[in-house]
Short mmCIF file of C-alpha atoms and ligand atoms in Angstrom, two decimals:
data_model
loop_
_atom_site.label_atom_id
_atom_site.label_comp_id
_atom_site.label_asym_id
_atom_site.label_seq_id
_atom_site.Cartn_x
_atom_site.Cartn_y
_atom_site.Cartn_z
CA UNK A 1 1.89 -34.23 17.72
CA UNK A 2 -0.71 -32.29 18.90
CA UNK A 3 -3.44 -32.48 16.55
CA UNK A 4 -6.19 -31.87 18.95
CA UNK A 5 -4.88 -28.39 19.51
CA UNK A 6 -4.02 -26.71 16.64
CA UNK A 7 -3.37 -23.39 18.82
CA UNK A 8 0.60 -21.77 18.29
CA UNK A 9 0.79 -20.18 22.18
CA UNK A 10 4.15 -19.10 22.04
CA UNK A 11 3.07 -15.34 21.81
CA UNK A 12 3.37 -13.14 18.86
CA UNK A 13 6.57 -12.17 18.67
CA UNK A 14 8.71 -14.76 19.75
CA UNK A 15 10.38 -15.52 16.29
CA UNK A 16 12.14 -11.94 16.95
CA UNK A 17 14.67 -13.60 19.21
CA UNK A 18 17.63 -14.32 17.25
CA UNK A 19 20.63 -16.19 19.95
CA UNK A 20 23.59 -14.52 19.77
CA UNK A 21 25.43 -15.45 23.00
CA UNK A 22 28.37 -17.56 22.95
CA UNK A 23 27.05 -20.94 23.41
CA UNK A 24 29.63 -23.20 22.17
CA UNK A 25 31.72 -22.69 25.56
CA UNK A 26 29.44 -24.47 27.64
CA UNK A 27 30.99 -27.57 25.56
CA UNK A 28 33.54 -28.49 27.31
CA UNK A 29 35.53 -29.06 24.50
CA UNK A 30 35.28 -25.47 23.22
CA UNK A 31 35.21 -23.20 26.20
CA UNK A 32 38.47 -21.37 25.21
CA UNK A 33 37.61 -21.17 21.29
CA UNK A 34 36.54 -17.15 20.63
CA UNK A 35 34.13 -15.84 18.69
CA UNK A 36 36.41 -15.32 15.60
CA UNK A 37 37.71 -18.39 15.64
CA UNK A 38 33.71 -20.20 15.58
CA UNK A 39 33.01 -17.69 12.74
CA UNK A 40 36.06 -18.55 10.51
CA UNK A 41 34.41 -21.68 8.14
CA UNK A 42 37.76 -23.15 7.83
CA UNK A 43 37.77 -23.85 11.99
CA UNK A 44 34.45 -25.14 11.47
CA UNK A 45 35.36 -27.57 8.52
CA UNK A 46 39.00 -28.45 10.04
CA UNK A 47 36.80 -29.55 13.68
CA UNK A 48 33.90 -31.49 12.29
CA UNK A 49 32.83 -34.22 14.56
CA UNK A 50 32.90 -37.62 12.35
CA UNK A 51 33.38 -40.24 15.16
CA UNK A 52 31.95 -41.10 18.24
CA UNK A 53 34.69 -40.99 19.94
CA UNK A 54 35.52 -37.64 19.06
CA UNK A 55 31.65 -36.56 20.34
CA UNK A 56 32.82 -37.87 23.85
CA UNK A 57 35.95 -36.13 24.20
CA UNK A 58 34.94 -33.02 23.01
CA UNK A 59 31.41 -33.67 25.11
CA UNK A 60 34.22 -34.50 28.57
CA UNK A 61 32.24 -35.19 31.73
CA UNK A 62 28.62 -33.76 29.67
CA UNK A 63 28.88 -37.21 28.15
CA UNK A 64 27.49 -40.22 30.13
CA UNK A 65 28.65 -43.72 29.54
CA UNK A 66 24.95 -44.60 28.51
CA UNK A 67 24.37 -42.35 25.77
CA UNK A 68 28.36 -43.22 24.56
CA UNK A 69 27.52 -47.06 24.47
CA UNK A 70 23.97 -45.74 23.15
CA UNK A 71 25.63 -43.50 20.22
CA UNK A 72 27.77 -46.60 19.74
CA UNK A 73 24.97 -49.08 19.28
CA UNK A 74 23.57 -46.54 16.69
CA UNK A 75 26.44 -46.72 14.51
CA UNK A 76 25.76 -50.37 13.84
CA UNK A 77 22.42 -49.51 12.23
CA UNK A 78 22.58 -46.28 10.63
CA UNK A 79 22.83 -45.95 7.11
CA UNK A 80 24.47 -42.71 7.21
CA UNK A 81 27.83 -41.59 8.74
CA UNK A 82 28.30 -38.49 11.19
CA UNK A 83 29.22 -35.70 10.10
CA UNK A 84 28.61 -32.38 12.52
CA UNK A 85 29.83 -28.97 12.76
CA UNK A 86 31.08 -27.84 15.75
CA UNK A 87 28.70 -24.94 15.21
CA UNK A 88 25.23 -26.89 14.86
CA UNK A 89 27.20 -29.87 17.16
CA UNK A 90 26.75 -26.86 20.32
CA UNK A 91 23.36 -25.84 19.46
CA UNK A 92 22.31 -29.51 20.86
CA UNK A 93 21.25 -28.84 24.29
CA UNK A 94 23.64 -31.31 26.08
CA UNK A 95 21.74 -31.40 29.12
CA UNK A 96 18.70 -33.35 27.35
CA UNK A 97 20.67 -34.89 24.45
CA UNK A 98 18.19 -37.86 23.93
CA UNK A 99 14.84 -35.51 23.01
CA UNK A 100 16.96 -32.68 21.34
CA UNK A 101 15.95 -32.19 17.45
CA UNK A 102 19.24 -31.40 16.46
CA UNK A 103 20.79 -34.32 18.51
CA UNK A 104 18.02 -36.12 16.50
CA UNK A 105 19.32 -35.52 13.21
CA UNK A 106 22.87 -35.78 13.43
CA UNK A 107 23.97 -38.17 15.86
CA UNK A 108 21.84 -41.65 15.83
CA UNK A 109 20.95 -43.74 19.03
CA UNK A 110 20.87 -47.27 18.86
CA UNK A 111 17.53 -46.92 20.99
CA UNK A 112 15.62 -44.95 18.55
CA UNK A 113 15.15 -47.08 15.90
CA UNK A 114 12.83 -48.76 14.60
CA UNK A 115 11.81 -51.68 12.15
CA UNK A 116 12.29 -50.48 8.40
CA UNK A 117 8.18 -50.44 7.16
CA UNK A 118 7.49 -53.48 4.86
CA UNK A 119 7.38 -50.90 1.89
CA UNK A 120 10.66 -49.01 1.74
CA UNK A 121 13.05 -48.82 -0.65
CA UNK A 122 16.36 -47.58 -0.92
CA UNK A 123 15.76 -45.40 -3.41
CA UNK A 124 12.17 -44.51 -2.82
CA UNK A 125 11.75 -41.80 -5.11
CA UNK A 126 13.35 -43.61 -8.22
CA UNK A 127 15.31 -40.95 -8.94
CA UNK A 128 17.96 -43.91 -10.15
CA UNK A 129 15.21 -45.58 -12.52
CA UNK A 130 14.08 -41.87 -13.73
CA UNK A 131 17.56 -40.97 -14.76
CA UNK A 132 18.82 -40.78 -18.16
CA UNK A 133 22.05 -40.33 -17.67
CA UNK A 134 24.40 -40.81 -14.92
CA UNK A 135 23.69 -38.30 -11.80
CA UNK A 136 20.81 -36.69 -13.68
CA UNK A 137 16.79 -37.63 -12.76
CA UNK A 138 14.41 -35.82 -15.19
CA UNK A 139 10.96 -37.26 -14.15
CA UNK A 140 8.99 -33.30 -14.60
CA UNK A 141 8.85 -32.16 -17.93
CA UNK A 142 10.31 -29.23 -17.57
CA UNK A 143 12.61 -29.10 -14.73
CA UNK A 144 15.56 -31.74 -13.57
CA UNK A 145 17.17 -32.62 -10.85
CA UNK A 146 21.44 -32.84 -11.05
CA UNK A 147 23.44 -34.46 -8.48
CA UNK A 148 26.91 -33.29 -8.97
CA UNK A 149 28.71 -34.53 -5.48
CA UNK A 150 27.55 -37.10 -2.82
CA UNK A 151 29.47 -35.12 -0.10
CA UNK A 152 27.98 -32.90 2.50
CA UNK A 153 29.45 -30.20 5.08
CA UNK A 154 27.24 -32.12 7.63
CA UNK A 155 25.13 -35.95 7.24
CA UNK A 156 21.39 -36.41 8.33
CA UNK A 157 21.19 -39.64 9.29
CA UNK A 158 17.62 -39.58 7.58
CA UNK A 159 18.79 -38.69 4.14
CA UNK A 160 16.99 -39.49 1.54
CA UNK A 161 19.68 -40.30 -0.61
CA UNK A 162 20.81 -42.74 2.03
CA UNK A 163 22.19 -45.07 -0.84
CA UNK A 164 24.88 -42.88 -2.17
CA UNK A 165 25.25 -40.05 0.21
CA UNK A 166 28.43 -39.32 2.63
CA UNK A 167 30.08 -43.38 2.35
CA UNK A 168 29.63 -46.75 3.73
CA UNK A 169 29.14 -47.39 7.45
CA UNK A 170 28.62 -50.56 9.54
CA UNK A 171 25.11 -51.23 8.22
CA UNK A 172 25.14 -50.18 4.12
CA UNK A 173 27.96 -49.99 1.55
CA UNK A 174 27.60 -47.20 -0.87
CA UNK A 175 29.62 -45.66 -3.84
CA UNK A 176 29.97 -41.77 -3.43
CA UNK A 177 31.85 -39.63 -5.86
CA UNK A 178 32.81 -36.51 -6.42
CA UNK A 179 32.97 -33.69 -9.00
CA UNK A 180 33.55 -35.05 -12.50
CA UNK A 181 33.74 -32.70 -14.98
CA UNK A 182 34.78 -35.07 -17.94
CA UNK A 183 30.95 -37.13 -16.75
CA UNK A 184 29.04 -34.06 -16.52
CA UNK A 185 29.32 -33.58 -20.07
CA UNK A 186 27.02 -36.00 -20.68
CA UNK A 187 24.63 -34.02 -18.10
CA UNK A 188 25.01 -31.16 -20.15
CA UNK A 189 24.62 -32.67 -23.60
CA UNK A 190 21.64 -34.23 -22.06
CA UNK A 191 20.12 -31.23 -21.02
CA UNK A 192 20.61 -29.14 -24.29
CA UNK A 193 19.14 -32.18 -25.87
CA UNK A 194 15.79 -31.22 -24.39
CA UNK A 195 14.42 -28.14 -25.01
CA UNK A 196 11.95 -28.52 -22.95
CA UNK A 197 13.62 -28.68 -19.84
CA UNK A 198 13.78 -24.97 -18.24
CA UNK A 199 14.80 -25.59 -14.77
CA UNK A 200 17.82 -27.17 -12.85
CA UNK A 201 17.70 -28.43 -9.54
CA UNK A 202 21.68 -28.76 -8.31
CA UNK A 203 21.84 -30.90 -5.16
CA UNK A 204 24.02 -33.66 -4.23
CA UNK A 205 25.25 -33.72 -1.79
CA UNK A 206 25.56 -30.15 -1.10
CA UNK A 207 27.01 -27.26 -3.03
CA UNK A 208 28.70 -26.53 -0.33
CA UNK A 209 31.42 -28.78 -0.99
CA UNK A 210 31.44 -27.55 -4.59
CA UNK A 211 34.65 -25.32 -4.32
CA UNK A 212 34.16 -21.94 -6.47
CA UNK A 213 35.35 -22.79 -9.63
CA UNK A 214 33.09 -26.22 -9.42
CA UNK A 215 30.31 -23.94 -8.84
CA UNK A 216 31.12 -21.18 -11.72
CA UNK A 217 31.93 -24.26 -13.76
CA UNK A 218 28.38 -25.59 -13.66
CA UNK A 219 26.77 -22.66 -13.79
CA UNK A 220 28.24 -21.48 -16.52
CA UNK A 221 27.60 -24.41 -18.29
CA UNK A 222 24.24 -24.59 -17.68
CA UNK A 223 23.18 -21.00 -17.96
CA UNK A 224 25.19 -21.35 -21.61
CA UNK A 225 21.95 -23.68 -22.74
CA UNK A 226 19.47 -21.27 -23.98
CA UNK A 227 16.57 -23.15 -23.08
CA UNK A 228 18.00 -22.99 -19.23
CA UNK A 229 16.05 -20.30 -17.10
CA UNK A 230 16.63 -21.09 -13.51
CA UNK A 231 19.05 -22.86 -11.75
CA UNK A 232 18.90 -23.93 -7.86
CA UNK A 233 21.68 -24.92 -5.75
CA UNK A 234 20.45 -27.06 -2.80
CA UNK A 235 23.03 -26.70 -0.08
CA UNK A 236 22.18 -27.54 4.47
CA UNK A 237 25.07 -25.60 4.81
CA UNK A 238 23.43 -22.09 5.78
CA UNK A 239 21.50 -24.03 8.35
CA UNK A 240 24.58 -25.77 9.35
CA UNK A 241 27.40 -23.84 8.64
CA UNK A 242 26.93 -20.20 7.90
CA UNK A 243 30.12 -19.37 8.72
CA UNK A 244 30.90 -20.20 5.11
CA UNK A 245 28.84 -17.79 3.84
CA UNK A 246 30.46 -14.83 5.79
CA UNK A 247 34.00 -15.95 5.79
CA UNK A 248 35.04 -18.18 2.92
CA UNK A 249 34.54 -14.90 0.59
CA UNK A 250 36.35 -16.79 -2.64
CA UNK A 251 33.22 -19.24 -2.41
CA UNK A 252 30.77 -16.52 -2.13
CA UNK A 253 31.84 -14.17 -4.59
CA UNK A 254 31.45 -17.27 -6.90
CA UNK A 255 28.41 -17.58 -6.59
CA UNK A 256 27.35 -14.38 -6.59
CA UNK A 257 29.28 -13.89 -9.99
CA UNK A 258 27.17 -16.89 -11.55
CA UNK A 259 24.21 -15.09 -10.40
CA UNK A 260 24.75 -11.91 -11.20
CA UNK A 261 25.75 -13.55 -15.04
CA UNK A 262 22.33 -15.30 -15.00
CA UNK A 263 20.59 -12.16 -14.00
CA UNK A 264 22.23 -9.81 -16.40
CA UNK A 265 20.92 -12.90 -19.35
CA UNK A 266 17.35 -12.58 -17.94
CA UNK A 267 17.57 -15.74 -15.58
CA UNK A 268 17.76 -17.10 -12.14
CA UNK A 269 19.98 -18.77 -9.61
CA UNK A 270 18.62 -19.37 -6.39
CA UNK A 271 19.45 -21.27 -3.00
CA UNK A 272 17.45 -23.59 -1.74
CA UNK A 273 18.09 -24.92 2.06
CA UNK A 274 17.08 -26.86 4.71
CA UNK A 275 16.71 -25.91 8.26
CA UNK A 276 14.32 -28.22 9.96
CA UNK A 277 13.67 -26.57 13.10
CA UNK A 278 13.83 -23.12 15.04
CA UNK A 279 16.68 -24.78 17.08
CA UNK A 280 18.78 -24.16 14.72
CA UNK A 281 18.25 -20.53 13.80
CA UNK A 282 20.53 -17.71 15.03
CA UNK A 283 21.96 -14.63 14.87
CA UNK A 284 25.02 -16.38 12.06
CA UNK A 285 21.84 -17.45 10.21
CA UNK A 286 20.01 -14.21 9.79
CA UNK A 287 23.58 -12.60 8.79
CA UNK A 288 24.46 -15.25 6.38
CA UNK A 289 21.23 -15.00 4.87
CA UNK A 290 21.23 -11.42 4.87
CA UNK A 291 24.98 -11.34 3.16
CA UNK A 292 22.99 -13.16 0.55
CA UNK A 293 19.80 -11.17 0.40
CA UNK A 294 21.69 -7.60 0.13
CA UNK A 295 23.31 -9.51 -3.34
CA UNK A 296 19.76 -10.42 -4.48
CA UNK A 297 20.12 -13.94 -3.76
CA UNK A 298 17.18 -15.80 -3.25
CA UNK A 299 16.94 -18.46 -0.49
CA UNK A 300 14.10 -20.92 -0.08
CA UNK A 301 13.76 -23.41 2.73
CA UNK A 302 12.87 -26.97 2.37
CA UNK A 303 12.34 -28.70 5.65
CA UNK A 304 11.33 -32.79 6.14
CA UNK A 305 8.08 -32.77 8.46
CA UNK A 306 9.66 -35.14 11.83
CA UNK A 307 8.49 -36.36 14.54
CA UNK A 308 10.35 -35.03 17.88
CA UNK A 309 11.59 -32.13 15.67
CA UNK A 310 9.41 -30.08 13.96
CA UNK A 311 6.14 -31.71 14.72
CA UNK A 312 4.15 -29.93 16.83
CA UNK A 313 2.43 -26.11 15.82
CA UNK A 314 4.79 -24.13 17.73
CA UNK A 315 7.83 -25.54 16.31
CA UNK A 316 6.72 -25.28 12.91
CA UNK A 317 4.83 -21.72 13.17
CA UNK A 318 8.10 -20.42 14.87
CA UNK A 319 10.23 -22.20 12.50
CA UNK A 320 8.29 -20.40 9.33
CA UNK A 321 7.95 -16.80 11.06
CA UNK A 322 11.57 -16.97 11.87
CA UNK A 323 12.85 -18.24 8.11
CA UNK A 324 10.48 -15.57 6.84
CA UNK A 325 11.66 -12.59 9.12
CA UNK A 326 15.24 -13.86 7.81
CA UNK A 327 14.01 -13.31 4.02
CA UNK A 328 14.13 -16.95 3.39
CA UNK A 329 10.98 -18.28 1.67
CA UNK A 330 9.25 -21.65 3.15
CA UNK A 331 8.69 -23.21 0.00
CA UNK A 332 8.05 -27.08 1.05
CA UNK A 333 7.77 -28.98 4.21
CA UNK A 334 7.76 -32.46 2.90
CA UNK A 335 6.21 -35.94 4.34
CA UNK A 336 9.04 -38.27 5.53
CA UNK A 337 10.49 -40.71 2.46
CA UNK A 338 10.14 -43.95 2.79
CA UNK A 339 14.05 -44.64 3.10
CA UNK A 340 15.70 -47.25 5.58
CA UNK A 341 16.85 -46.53 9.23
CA UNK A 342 14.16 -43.33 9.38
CA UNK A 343 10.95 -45.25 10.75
CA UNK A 344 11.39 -43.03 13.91
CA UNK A 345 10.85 -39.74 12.53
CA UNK A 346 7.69 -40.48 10.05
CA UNK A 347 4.28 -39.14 10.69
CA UNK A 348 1.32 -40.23 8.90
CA UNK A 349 -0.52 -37.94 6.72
CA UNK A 350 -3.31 -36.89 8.87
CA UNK A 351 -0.35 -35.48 10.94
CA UNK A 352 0.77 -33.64 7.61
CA UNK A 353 -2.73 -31.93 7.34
CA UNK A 354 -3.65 -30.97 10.52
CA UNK A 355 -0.06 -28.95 10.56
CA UNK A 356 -0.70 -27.60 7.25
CA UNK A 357 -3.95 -25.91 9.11
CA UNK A 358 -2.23 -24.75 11.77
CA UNK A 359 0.19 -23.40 10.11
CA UNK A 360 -1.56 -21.57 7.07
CA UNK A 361 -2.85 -18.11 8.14
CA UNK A 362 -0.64 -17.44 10.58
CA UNK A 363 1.64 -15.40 8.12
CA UNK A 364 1.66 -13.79 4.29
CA UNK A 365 0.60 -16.69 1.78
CA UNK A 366 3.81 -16.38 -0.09
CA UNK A 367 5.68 -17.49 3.25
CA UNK A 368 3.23 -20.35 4.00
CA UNK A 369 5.38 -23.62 3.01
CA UNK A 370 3.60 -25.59 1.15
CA UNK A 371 3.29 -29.62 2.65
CA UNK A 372 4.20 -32.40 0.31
CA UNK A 373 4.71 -36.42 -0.16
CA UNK A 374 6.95 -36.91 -2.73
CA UNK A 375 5.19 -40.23 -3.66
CA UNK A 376 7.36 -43.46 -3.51
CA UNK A 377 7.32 -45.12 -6.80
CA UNK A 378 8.71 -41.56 -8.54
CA UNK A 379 5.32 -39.74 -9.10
CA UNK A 380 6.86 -36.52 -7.42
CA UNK A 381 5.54 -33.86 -5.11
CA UNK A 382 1.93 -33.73 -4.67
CA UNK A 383 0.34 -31.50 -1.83
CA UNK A 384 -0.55 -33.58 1.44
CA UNK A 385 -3.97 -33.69 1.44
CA UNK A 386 -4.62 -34.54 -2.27
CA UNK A 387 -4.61 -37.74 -2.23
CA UNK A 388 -7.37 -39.94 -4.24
CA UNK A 389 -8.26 -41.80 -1.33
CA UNK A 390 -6.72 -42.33 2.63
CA UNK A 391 -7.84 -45.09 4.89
CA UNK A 392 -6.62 -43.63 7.86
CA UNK A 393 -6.82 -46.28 9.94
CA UNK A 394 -4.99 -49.05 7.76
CA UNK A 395 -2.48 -45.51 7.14
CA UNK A 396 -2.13 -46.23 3.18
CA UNK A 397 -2.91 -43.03 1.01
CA UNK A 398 -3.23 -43.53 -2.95
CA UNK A 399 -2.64 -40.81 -5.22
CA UNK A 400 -2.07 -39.66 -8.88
CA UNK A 401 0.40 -37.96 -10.70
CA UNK A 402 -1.05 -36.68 -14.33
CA UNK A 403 1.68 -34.80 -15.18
CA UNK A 404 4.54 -37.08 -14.20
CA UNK A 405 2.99 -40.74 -14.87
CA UNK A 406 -0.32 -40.28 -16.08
CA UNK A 407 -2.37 -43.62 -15.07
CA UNK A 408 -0.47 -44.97 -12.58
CA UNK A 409 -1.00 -45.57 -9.34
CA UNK A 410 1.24 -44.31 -5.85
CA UNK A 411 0.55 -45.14 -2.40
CA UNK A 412 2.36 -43.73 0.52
CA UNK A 413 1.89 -45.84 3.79
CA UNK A 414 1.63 -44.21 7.60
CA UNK A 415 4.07 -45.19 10.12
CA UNK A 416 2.54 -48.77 11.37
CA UNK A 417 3.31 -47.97 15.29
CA UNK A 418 0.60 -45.37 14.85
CA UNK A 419 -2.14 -47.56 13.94
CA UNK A 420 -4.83 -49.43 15.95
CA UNK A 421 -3.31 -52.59 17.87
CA UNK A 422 -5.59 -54.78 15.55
CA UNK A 423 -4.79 -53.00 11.88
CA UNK A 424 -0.53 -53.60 13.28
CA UNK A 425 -1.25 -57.18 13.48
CA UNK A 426 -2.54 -57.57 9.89
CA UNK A 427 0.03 -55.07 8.65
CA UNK A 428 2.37 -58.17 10.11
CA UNK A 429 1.12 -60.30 7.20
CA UNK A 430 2.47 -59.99 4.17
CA UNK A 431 -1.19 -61.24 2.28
CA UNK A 432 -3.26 -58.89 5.18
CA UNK A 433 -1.43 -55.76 3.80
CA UNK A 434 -1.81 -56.86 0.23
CA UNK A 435 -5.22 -57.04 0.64
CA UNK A 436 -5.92 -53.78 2.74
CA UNK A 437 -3.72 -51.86 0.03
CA UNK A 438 -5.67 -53.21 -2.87
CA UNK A 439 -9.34 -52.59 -1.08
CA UNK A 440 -7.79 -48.67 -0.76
CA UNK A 441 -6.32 -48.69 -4.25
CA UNK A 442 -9.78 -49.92 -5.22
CA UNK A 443 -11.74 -47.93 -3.02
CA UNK A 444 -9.63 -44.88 -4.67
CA UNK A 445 -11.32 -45.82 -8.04
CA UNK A 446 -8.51 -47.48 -10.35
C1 PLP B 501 11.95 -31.98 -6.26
C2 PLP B 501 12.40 -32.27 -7.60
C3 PLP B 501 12.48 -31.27 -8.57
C4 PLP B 501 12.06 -29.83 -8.27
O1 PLP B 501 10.70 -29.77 -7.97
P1 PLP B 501 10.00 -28.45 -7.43
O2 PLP B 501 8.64 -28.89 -7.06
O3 PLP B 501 10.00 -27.48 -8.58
O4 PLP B 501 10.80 -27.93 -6.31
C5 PLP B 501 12.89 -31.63 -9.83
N1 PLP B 501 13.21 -32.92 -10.13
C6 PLP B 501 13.13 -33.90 -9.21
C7 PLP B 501 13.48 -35.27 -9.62
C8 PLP B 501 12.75 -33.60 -7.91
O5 PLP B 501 12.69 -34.57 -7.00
S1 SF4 B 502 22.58 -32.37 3.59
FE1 SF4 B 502 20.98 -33.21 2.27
S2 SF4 B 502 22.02 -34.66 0.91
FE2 SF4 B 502 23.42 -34.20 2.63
S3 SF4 B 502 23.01 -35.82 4.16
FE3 SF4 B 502 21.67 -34.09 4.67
S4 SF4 B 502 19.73 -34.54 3.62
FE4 SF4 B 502 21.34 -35.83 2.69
#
């Protein structure tokens, strides 16, 4: 990234530029598919990409044999299966595959990765060990998190739900599931079991593959608990596939019903999404967002800070001026988890903070996102530069988290290809790291 110049030089008014030109016809595979036919969200679903060897025949000649066998090798590693839109599938500039961001996401290389770090875990954020009751984490006191699916319209192959997300593949087995309405009565006994507990976080998976009575079905239930006064469905899919939101009306007008029902009782639903980098903005995002914002609907964005996506100022400036001309709020830009098969894309805190001040004052306050590590170990979001101490060169952080687990301690370790030559060779022994964590942990003053 390019910390030593924290300057965005795009020009003021380059977020205005919203592509609307037909782009998906320079893929070989869809030069005769029309404009109505790309908008309609059941093409979209019907023509997902979930194979390699689908990529290549749709790709024809634009795919070489190097990044096939490459795409190939990937597969063997990744913990996360492909899953692409055709929409978000032709936003990747083919020419340049191997450094796109979207490419990045989406469609693993064999060559990219790395070594797992020493330190992660599967399920770095304990939101397993934190859970009460099947599918449910409740680690805040006021506010949980429900995963009602592990199905997506698309699959990161960074997810942070690695472990249960989108089914097995070469590398990981995994149990998904599905909608459950007989289990989710113990969600919602849960939930009215704690009055304290204002705030519903509905993710998954993606609501997106909720269908519309799922959705009215959950929010009715919840909304039904009187001590329930905002609920937030987590969804990619309007980065994604926005096509839903303009054509698959049944969907939206569920929705909109549960929100207009939590509204008229005094509460809130939101969206909350995830595009990760001005790439994958257009003209189908600004009018899917905008179907939503002339209904009331608030969207927020929650992007993962990457390297070779959204690391440098100009992506991210243009990334937040753009989500913010849309109406969607940048609420979080968070520090890579430390899940398997992601080593690639982490950058180490000082990264985080020098963004954070290149990004903050370059719009309104309320549309600055606000940069987070969710700490391994469960402690939950803290902002990225308040830790307790950071040894920058060994790359370990240590922080607190009063009002999740008062007293104990969190570190959060930098990527260990961006350390000095000599601090890579002790993080190679097991009884070196030990030692340089607990001097920081110490040093931090536990
Ligand atoms: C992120 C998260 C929430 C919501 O947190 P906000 O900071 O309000 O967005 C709730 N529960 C869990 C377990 C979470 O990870
Ligand atoms: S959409 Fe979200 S839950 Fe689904 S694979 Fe991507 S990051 Fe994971």
């Amino acid at each position: 990234m390019g910390t030593d110049n924290l300057k965005f030089t795009l020009g003021d008014l380059a977020h205005r530029n919203f592509r609307s030109d037909e782009f998906w016809r320079e893929i070989p595979g869809y030069k005769d598919v029309s404009r109505e036919e790309f908008q309609d969200h059941k093409w979209q679903l019907k023509n997902s990409i979930v194979k390699v060897d689908q990529v290549k025949n749709i790709l024809g000649h634009r795919c070489t044999d190097a990044f096939y066998h490459d795409m190939l090798e990937g597969q063997k590693i990744t913990p996360m299966n492909i899953r692409i839109t055709p929409y978000i599938f032709s936003l990747i500039n083919w020419d340049d595959p191997t450094n796109d961001p979207i490419r990045k996401q989406f469609l693993p290389l064999g060559s990219q990765f790395l070594p797992d770090h020493p330190y992660y875990q599967e399920d770095s954020l304990h939101e397993d060990i934190d859970s009460p009751v099947p599918t449910l984490t409740h680690r805040y006191p006021d506010k949980v998190l429900f995963l009602p699916t592990t199905i997506c319209p698309v699959y990161c192959s960074y997810c942070t739900r690695s472990r249960i997300i989108g089914g097995s593949t070469e590398a990981v087995e995994k149990e998904t599931y599905g909608f459950n309405p007989k289990k989710m009565q113990d969600v919602f006994d849960y939930i009215k079991s704690k009055p304290a507990v204002e705030d519903v976080v509905i993710s998954g998976g993606d609501a997106f593959m909720l269908t519309s009575k799922q959705i009215e079905f959950i929010g009715d239930n919840l909304l039904e608990i009187p001590h329930i006064r905002r609920l937030r469905f987590a969804t990619k899919g309007i980065a994604i596939y926005p096509q839903k939101i303009l054509t698959d009306d049944e969907w939206f007008n569920a929705l909109n019903r549960v929100h207009k029902k939590a509204r008229s009782m005094g509460k809130q639903v939101v969206i909350h999404t995830h595009f990760s980098s001005p790439k994958e903005i257009t003209e189908w995002s600004r009018l899917a967002v905008d179907r939503l914002f002339q209904e009331g609907i608030v969207v927020r964005n929650q992007a993962v800070l990457q390297e070779g996506v959204n690391d440098t100022v100009n992506d991210m400036v243009l990334l937040v001026r753009q989500l913010s001309l849309m109406n969607v709020q940048p609420y979080y830009v968070y520090m890579h988890d430390m899940v398997p098969g992601c080593e690639h894309f982490r950058t180490s805190i000082h990264e985080g903070v020098e963004l954070e001040k290149a990004v903050r004052g370059m719009t309104a306050g309320f549309n600055t996102p606000t940069f987070v590590c969710d700490l391994p170990g469960g402690g939950g979001k803290r902002h990225v530069a308040s830790y307790e101490y950071y040894d920058r060169d060994h790359g370990i952080s240590v922080w607190r988290a009063p009002n999740v687990k008062p007293g104990q301690v969190f570190t959060y370790f930098d990527p260990i290809r961006k350390l000095p030559k000599e601090v890579q060779a002790r993080w190679a022994i097991e009884s070196e790291r030990e030692k340089m964590i607990q001097e920081s942990i110490k040093k931090a003053g536990f």
